[in-house]
Tab-separated table of N, CA and C in Angstrom:
chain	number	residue	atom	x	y	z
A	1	UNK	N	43.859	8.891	10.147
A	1	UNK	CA	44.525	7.621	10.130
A	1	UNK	C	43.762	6.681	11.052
A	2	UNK	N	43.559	5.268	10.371
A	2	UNK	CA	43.036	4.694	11.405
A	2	UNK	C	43.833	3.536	12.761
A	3	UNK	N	42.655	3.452	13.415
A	3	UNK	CA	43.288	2.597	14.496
A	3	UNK	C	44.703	1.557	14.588
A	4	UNK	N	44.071	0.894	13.233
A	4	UNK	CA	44.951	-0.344	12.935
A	4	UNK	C	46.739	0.045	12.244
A	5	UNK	N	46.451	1.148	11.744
A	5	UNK	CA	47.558	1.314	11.030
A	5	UNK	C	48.496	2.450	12.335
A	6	UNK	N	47.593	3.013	12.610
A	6	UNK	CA	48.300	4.325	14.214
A	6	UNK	C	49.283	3.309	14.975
A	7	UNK	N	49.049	1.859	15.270
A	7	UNK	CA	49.119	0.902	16.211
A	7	UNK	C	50.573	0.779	15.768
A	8	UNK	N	50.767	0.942	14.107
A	8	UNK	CA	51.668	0.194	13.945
A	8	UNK	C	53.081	1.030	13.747
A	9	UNK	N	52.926	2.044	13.530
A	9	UNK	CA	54.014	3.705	14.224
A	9	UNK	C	54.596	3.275	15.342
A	10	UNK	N	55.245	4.157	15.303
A	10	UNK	CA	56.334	3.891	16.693
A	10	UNK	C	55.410	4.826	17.772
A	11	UNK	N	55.800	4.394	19.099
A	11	UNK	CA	55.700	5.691	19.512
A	11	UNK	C	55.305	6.968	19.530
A	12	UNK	N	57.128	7.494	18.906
A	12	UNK	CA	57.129	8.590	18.535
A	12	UNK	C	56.354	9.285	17.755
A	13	UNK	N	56.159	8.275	16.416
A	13	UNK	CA	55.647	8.702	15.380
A	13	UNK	C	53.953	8.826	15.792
A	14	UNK	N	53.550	8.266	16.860
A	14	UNK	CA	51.742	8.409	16.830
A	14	UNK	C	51.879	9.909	17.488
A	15	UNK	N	52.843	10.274	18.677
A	15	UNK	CA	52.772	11.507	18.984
A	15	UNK	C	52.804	12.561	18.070
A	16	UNK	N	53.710	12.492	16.929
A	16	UNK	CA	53.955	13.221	16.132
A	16	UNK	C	52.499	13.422	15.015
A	17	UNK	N	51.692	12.185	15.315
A	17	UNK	CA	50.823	12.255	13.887
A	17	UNK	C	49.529	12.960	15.041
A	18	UNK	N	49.268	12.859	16.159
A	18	UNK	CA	48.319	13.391	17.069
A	18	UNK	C	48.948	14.632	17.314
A	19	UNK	N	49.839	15.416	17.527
A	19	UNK	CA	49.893	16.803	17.418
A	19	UNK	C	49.586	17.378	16.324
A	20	UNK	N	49.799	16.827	15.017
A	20	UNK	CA	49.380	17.141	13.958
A	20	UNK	C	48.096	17.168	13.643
A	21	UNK	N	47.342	16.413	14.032
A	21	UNK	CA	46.089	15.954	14.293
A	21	UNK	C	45.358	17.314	14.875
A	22	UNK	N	45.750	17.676	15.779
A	22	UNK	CA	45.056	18.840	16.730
A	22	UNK	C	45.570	20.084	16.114
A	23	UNK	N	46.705	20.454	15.377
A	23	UNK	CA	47.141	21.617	15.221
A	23	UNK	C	46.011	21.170	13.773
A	24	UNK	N	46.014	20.647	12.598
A	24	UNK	CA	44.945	20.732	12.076
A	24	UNK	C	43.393	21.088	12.000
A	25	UNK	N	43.330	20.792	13.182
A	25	UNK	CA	41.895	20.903	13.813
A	25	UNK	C	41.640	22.098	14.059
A	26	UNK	N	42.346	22.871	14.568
A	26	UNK	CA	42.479	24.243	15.331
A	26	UNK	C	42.271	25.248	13.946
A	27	UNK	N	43.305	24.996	13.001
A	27	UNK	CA	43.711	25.490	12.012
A	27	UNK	C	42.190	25.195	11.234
A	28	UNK	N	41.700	24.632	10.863
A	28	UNK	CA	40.627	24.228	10.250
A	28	UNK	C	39.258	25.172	10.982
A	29	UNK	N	39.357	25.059	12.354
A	29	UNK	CA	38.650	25.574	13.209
A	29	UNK	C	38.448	27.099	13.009
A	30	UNK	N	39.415	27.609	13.185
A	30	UNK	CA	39.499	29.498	12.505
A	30	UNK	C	39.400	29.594	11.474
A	31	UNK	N	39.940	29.057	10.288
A	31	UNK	CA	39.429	29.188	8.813
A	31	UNK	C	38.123	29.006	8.602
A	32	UNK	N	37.233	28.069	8.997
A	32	UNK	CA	36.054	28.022	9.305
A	32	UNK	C	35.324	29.584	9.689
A	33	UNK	N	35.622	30.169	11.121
A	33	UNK	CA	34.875	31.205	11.723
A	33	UNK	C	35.326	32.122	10.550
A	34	UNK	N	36.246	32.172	10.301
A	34	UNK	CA	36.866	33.532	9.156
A	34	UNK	C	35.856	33.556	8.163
A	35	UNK	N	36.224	32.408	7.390
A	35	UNK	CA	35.106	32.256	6.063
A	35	UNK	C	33.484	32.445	6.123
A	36	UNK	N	32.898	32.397	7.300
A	36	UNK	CA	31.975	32.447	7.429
A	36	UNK	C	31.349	33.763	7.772
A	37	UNK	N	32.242	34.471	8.596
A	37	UNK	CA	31.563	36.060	8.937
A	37	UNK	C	32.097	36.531	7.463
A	38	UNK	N	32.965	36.156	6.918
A	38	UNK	CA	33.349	36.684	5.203
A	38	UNK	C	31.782	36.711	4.408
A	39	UNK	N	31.581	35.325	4.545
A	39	UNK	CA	30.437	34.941	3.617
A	39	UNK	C	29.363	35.672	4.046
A	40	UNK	N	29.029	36.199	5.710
A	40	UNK	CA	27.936	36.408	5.775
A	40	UNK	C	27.586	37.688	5.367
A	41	UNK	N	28.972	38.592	5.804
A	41	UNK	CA	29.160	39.955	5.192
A	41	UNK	C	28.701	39.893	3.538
A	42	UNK	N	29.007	39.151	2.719
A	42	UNK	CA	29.058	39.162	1.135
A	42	UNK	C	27.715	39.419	1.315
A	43	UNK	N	26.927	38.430	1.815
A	43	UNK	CA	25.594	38.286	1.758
A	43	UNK	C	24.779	39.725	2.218
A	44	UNK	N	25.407	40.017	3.422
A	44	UNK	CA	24.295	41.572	3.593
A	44	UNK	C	24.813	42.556	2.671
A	45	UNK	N	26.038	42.673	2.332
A	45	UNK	CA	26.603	43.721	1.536
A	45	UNK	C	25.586	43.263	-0.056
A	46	UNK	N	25.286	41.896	-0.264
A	46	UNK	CA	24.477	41.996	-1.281
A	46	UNK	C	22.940	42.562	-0.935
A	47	UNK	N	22.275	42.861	-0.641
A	47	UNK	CA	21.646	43.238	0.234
A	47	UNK	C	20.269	41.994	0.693
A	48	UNK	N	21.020	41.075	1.537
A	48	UNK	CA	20.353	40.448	2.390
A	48	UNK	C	20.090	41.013	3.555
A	49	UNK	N	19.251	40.491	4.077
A	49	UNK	CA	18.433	40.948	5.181
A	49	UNK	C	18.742	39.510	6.511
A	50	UNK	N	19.632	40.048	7.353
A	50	UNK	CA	19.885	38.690	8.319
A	50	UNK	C	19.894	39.413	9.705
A	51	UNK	N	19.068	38.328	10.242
A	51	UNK	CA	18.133	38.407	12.079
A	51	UNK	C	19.595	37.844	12.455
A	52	UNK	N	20.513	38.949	12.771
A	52	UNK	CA	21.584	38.332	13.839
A	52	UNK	C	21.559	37.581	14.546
A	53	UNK	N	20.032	37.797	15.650
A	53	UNK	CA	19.661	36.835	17.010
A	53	UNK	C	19.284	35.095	16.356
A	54	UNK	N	19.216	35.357	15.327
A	54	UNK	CA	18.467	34.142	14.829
A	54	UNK	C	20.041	32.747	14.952
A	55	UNK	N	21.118	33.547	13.966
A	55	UNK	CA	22.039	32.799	14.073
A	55	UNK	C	22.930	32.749	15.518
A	56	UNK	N	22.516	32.543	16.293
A	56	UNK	CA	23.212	32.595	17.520
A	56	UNK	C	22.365	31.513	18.506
């Protein structure tokens, strides 16, 4: 949401849309790490070849 329209919420309601804001983020944040050691597994189980040290 942007600036101009946040301004125009109450209060309450910007608190309410910024906790939401961060619990999204978070939530987005672990689905992210999940999907990705998922994907990377698919990938060696197909038999890729991956330099652990490389991605780090």
């Amino acid at each position: 949401m942007g600036t101009p329209k946040r301004a125009e919420l109450s209060k309450e309601r910007q608190v309410i849309v910024a906790e939401s804001e961060q619990e999204a983020a978070e939530y987005e944040r672990a689905l992210n790490a999940e999907l990705e050691g998922e994907h990377l597994q698919a990938l060696k189980d197909s038999g890729m070849k991956v330099i652990e040290d490389a991605l780090k």
